[in-house]
Short mmCIF file of C-alpha atoms in Angstrom, two decimals:
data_model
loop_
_atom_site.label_atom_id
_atom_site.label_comp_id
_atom_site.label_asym_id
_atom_site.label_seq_id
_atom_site.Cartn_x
_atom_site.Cartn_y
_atom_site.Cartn_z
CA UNK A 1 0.00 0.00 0.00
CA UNK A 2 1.31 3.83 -0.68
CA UNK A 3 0.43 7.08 -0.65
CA UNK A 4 1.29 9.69 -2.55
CA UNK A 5 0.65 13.69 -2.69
CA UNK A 6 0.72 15.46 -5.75
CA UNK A 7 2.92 18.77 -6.44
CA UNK A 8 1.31 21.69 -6.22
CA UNK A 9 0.01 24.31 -8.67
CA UNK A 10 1.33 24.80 -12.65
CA UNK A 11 1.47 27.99 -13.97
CA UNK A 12 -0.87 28.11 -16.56
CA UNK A 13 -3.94 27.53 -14.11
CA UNK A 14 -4.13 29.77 -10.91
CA UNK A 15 -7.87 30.37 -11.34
CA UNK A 16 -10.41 27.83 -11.56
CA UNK A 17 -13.02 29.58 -11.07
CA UNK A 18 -14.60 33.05 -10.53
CA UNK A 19 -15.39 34.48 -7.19
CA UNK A 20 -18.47 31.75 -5.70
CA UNK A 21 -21.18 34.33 -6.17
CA UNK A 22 -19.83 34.83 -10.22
CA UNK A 23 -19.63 31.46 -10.62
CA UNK A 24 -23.25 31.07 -9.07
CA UNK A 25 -24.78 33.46 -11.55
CA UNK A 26 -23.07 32.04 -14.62
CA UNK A 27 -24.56 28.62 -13.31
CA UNK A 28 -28.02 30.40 -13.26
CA UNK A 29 -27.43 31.73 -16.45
CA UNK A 30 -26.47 29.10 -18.75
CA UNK A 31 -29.59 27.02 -16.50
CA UNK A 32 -32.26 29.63 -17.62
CA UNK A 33 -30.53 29.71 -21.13
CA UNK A 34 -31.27 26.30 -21.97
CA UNK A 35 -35.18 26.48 -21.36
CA UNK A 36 -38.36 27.31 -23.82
CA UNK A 37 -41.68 29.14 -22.30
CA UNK A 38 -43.06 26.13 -23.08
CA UNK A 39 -41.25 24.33 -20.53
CA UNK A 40 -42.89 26.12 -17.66
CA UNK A 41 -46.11 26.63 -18.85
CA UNK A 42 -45.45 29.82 -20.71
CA UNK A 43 -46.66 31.09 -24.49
CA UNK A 44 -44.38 31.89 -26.79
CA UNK A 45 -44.51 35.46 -27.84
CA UNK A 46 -43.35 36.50 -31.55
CA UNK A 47 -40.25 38.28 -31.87
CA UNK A 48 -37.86 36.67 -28.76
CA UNK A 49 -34.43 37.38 -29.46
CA UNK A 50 -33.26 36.19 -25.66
CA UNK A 51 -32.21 32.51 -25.73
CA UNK A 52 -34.23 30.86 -23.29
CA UNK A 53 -35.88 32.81 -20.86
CA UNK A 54 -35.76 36.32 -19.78
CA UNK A 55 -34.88 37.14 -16.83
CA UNK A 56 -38.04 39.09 -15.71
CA UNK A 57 -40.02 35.28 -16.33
CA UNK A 58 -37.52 33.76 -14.41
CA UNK A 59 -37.78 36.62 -11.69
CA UNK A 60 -41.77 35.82 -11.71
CA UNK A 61 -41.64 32.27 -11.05
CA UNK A 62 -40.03 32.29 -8.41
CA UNK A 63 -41.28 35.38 -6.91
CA UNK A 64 -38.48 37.67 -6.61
CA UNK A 65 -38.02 40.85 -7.79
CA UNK A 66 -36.38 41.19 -11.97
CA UNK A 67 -33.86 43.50 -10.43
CA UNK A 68 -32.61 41.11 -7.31
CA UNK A 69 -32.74 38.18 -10.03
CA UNK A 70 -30.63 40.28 -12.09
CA UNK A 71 -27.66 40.95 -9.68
CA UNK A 72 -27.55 37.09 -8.81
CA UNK A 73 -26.99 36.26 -11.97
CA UNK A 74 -24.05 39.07 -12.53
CA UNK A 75 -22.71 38.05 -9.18
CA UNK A 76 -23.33 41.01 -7.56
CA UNK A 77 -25.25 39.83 -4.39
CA UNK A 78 -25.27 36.74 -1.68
CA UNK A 79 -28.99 35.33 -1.09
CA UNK A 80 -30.24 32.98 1.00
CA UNK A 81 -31.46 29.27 0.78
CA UNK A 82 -35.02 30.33 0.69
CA UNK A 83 -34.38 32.77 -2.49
CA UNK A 84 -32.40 30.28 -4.34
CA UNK A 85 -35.11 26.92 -3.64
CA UNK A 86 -36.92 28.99 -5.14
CA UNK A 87 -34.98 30.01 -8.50
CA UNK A 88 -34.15 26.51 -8.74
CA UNK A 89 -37.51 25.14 -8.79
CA UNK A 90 -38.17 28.29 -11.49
CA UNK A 91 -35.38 27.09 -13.70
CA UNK A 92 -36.10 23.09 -13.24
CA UNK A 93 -33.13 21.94 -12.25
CA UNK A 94 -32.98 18.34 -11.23
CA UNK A 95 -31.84 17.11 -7.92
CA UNK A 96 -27.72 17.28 -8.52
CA UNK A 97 -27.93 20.79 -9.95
CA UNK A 98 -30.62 21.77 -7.11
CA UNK A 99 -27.76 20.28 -4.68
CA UNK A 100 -25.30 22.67 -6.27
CA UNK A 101 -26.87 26.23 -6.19
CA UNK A 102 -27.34 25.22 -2.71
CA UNK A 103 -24.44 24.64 -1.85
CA UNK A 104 -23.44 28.26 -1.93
CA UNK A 105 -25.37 29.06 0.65
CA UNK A 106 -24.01 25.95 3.08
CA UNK A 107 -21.31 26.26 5.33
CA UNK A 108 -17.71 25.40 3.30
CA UNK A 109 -16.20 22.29 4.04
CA UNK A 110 -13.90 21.95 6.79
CA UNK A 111 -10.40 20.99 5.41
CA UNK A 112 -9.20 17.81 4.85
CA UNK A 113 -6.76 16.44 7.51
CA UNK A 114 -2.91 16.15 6.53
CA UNK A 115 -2.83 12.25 7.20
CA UNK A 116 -4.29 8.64 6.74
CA UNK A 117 -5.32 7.33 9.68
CA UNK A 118 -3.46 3.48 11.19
CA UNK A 119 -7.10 2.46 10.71
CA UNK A 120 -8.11 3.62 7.43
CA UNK A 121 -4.84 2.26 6.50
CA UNK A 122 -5.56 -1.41 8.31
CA UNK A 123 -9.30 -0.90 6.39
CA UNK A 124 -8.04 -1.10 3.15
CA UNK A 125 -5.49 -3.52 2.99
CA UNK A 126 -8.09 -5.85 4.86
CA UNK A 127 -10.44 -5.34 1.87
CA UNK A 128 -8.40 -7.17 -0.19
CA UNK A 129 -9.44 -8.98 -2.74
CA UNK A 130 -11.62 -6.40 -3.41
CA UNK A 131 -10.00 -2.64 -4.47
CA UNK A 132 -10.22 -0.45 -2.33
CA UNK A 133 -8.90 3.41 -2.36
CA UNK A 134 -8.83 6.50 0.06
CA UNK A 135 -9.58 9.79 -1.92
CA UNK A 136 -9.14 13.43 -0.24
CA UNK A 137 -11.64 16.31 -1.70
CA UNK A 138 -9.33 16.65 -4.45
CA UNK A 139 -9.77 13.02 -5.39
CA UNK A 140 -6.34 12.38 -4.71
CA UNK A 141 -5.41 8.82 -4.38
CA UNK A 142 -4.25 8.73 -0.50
CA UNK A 143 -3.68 4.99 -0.04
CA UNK A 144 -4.89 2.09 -2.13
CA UNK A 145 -4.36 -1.97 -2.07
CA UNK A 146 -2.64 -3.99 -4.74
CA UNK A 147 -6.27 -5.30 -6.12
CA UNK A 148 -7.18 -1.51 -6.55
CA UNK A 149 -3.41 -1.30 -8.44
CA UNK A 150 -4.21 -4.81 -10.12
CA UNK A 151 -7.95 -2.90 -11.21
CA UNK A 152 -6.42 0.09 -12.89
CA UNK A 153 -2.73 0.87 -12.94
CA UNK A 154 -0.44 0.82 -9.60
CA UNK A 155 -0.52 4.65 -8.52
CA UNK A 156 2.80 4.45 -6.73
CA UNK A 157 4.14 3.82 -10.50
CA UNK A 158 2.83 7.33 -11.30
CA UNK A 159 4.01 10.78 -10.48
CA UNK A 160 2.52 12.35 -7.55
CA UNK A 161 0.79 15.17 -9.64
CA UNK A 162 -1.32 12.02 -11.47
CA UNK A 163 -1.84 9.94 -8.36
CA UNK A 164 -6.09 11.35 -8.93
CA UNK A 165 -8.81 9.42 -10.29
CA UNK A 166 -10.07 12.27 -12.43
CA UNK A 167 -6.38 11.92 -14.00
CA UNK A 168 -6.19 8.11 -13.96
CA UNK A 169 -9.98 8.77 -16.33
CA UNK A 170 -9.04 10.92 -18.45
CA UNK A 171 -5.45 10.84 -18.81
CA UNK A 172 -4.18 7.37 -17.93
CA UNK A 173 -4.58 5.74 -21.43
CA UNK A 174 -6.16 2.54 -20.66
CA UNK A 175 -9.21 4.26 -19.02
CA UNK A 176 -11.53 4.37 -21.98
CA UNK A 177 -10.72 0.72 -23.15
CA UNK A 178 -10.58 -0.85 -19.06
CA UNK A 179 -14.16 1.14 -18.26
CA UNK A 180 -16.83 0.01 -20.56
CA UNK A 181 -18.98 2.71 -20.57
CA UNK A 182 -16.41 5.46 -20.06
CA UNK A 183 -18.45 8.32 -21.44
CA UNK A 184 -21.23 8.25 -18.72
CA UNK A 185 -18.68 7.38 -16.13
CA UNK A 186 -16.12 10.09 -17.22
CA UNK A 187 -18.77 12.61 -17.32
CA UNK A 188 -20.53 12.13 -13.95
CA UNK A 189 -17.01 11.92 -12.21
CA UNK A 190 -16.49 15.33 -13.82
CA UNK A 191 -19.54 16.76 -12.93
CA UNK A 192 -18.74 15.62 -9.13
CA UNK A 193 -15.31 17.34 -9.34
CA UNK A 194 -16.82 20.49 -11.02
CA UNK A 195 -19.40 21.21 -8.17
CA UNK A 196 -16.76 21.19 -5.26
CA UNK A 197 -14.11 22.68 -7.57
CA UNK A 198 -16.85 25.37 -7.90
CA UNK A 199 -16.85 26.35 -3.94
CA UNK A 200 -13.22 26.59 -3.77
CA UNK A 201 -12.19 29.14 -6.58
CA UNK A 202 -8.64 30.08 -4.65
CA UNK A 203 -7.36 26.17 -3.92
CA UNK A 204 -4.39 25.52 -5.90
CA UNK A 205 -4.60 22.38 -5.89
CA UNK A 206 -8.38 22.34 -7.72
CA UNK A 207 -6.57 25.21 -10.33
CA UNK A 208 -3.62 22.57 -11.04
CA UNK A 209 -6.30 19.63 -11.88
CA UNK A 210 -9.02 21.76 -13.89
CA UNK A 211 -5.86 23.19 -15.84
CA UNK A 212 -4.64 19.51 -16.59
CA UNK A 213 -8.74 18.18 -17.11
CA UNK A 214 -8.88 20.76 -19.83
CA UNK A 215 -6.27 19.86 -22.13
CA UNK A 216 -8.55 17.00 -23.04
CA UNK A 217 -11.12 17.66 -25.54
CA UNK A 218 -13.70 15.85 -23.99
CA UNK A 219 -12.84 17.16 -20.18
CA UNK A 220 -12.80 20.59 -21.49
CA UNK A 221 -16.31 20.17 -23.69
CA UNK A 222 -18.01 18.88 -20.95
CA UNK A 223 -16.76 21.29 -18.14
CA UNK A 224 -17.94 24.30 -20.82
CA UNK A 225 -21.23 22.97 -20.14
CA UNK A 226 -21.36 23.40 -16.38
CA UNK A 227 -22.82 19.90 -16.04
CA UNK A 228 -23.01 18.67 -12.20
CA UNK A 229 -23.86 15.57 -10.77
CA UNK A 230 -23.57 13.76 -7.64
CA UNK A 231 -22.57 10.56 -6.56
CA UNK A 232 -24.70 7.49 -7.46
CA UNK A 233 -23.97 3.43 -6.28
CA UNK A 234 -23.87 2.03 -9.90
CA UNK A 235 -22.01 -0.74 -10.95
CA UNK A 236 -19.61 -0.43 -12.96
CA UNK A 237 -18.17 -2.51 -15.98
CA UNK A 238 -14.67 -2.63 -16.24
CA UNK A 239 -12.88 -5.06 -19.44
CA UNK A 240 -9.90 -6.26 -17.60
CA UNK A 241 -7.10 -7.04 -19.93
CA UNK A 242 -6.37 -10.89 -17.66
CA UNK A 243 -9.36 -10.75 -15.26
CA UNK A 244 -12.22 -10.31 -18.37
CA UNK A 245 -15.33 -8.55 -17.69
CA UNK A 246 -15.89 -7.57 -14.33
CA UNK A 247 -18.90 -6.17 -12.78
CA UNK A 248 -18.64 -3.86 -9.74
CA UNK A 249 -20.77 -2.12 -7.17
CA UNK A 250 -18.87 0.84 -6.13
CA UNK A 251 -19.54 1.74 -2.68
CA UNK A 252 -18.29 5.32 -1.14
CA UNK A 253 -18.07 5.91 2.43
CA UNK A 254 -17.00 8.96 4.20
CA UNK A 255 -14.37 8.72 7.40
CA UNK A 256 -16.32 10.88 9.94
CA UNK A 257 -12.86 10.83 11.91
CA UNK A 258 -11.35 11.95 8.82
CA UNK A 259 -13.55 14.93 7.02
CA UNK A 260 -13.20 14.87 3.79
CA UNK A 261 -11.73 11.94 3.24
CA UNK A 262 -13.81 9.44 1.52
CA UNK A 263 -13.47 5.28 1.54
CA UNK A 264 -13.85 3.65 -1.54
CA UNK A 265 -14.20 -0.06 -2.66
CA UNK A 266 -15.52 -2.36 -5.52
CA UNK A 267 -17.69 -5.35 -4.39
CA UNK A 268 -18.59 -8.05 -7.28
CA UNK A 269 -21.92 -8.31 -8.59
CA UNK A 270 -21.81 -11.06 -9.79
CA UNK A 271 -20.08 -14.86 -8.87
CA UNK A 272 -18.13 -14.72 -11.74
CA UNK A 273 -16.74 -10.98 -10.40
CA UNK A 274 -16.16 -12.93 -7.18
CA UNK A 275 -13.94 -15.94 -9.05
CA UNK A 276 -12.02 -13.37 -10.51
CA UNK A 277 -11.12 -10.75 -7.88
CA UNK A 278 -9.68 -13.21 -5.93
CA UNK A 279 -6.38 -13.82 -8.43
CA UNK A 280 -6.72 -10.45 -9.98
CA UNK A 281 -4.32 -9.00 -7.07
CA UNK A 282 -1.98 -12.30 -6.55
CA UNK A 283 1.25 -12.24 -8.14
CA UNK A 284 2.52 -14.81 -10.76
CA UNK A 285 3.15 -18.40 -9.03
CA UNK A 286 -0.17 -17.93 -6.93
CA UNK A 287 -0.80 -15.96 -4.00
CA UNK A 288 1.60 -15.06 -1.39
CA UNK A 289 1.56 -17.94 2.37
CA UNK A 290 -0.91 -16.73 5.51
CA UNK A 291 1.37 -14.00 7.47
CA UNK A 292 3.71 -13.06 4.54
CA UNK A 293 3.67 -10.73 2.14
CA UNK A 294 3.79 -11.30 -1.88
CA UNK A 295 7.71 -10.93 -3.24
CA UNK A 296 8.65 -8.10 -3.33
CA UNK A 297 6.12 -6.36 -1.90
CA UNK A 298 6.89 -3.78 0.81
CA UNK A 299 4.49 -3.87 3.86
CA UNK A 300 1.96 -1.10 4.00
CA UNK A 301 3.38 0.31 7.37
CA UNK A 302 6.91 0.95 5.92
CA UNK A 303 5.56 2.48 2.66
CA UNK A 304 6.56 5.86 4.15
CA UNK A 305 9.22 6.49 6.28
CA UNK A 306 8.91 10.24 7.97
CA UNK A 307 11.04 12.84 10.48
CA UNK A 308 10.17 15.68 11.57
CA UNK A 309 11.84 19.26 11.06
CA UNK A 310 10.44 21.65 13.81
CA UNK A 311 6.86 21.84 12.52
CA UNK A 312 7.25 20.85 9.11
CA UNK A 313 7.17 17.24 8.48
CA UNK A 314 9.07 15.82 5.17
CA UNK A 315 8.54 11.63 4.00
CA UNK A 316 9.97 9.17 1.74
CA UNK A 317 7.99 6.13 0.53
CA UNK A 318 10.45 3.16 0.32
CA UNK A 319 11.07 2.35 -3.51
CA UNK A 320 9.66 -1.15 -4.74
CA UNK A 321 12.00 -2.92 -7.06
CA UNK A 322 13.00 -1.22 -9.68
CA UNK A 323 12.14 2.45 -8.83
CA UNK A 324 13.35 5.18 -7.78
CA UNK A 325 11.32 7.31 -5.32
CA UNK A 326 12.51 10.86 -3.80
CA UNK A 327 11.57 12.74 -1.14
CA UNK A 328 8.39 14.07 -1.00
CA UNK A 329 8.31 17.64 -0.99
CA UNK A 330 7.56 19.09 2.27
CA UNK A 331 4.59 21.11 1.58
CA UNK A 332 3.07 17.49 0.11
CA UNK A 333 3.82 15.56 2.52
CA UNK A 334 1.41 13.57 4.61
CA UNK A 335 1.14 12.50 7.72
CA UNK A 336 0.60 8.81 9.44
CA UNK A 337 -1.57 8.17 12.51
#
């Protein structure tokens, strides 16, 4: 098992986002945009030049003044819940985008602690054969077990900056062939990521992602559209290049000891999943005796070896065979509890 924390911001993307209250009214915006007077019970009058609706209909609907409507679209005022339940009923927005304009008005999230807990640690590992991952806010891979490296692609063999499942979809090349419906997937994973991103328009971290997302074509057609979404339980269908077709529930749990870190694993679906998980993480020549690890396989607790300089803490994951790890850079660093 191994952790990894990716570098920190590129130049070319500093600014995800506009100011919350911008990025709120460009979300209402492109929202009222895409509907007809027909779709709320409206006639259509001769001579509409506005796409969608106008602003005044909008304003009507959900009983609000044109004028107050106007400035929260231009970003120009903070409302409350009550005022913006009722813009999104106006503009129909279904339950993930509803979940969205309110979360302007919520409290933000507390942030994410520094370090994996011993027993988040001890939880994943024991989830074997199933994968299993621990993602911060960013959806950073934090700590993963070999059947979640056996799944996808070992993140320890990537650099820390990729070590994110929103890279590993869109950027790791055998995502589109490995996830059999990697549209809808890939899409609903970014419209997750865009709705946090969204509340956190100064976190480099979100600035270096969304600057790497958008230098692929689909990434950066489907973030143009503002689509959000939030998470589902699906299962998912993977085409495993030795394993075959697998079929996966994917279950998300968040570490209340941890905020804002989030458990994942993959449970089979099916029996033939089952058969299959089991020898997708053992190495060649079968799996590993009770009480010892697989060759060459370092033990989870000495994956990262740390030492503290005053009140900055620096770490070093030990190297499996055949790379070569550095030290992580201080301000990536993370802890181990």
């Amino acid at each position: 098992m191994a952790r990894g924390r990716p570098s920190g911001p590129t130049r070319s993307a500093r600014a995800p986002h506009a100011a919350p209250e911008a990025e709120l009214g460009a979300f209402l915006r492109s929202r009222r945009e895409r509907l007809a007077p027909a779709d709320v019970g409206l006639p259509e009058t001769p001579g509409r030049r506005t796409p969608g609706l106008r602003r005044t209909e909008v304003a009507d609907l959900a009983g609000i003044s044109t004028s107050w409507y106007t400035w929260l679209e231009q970003g120009r005022v903070r409302t409350s819940e009550q005022v913006l339940r009722a813009v999104a009923t106006a503009l129909r927005l279904d339950p993930a985008e509803r979940a969205h304009v309110l979360s302007f008005v919520a409290e933000p999230p507390a942030a994410a602690p520094t370090w994996v807990s011993r027993n988040l640690h001890s939880l994943v590992r024991a989830m074997t054969p199933h994968p299993a991952v621990v993602l911060d806010p960013h959806w950073d891979l934090l700590a993963w077990n070999d059947a979640y490296a056996a799944l996808l692609t070992d993140p320890a063999r990537l650099r820390p900056g990729e070590r994110n499942l929103l890279w590993l979809v869109f950027h790791w090349p055998g995502a589109r062939t490995r996830l059999a419906d990697w549209e809808r997937e890939a899409r609903a994973l970014l419209g997750q990521f865009r709705a946090r991103a969204a509340r956190s328009p100064r976190d480099p971290r979100f600035a270096e992602l969304i600057g790497t997302l958008l230098a692929d074509p689909d990434a950066a057609c489907w973030y143009r559209r503002r689509e959000t979404a939030e998470f589902q339980p699906a299962v998912r269908h993977f085409r495993h290049p030795t394993a075959g077709d697998l079929r996966l529930r994917y279950v998300k749990l968040a570490a209340v000891d941890e905020p804002g870190h989030h458990f994942l694993t993959y449970l089979p679906d099916d029996a033939a999943t089952e058969d299959a998980l089991r020898t997708l993480s053992a190495p060649p020549g079968g799996r590993p005796e009770e009480g010892r690890e697989a060759p060459g396989a370092a033990p989870p607790a000495l994956m990262q070896q740390e030492w503290a300089h005053g009140n900055r803490r620096t770490s070093q994951r030990l190297s499996l065979p055949g790379e070569a790890v550095g030290p992580t850079p201080p301000h990536t660093a993370r802890g181990y509890r």
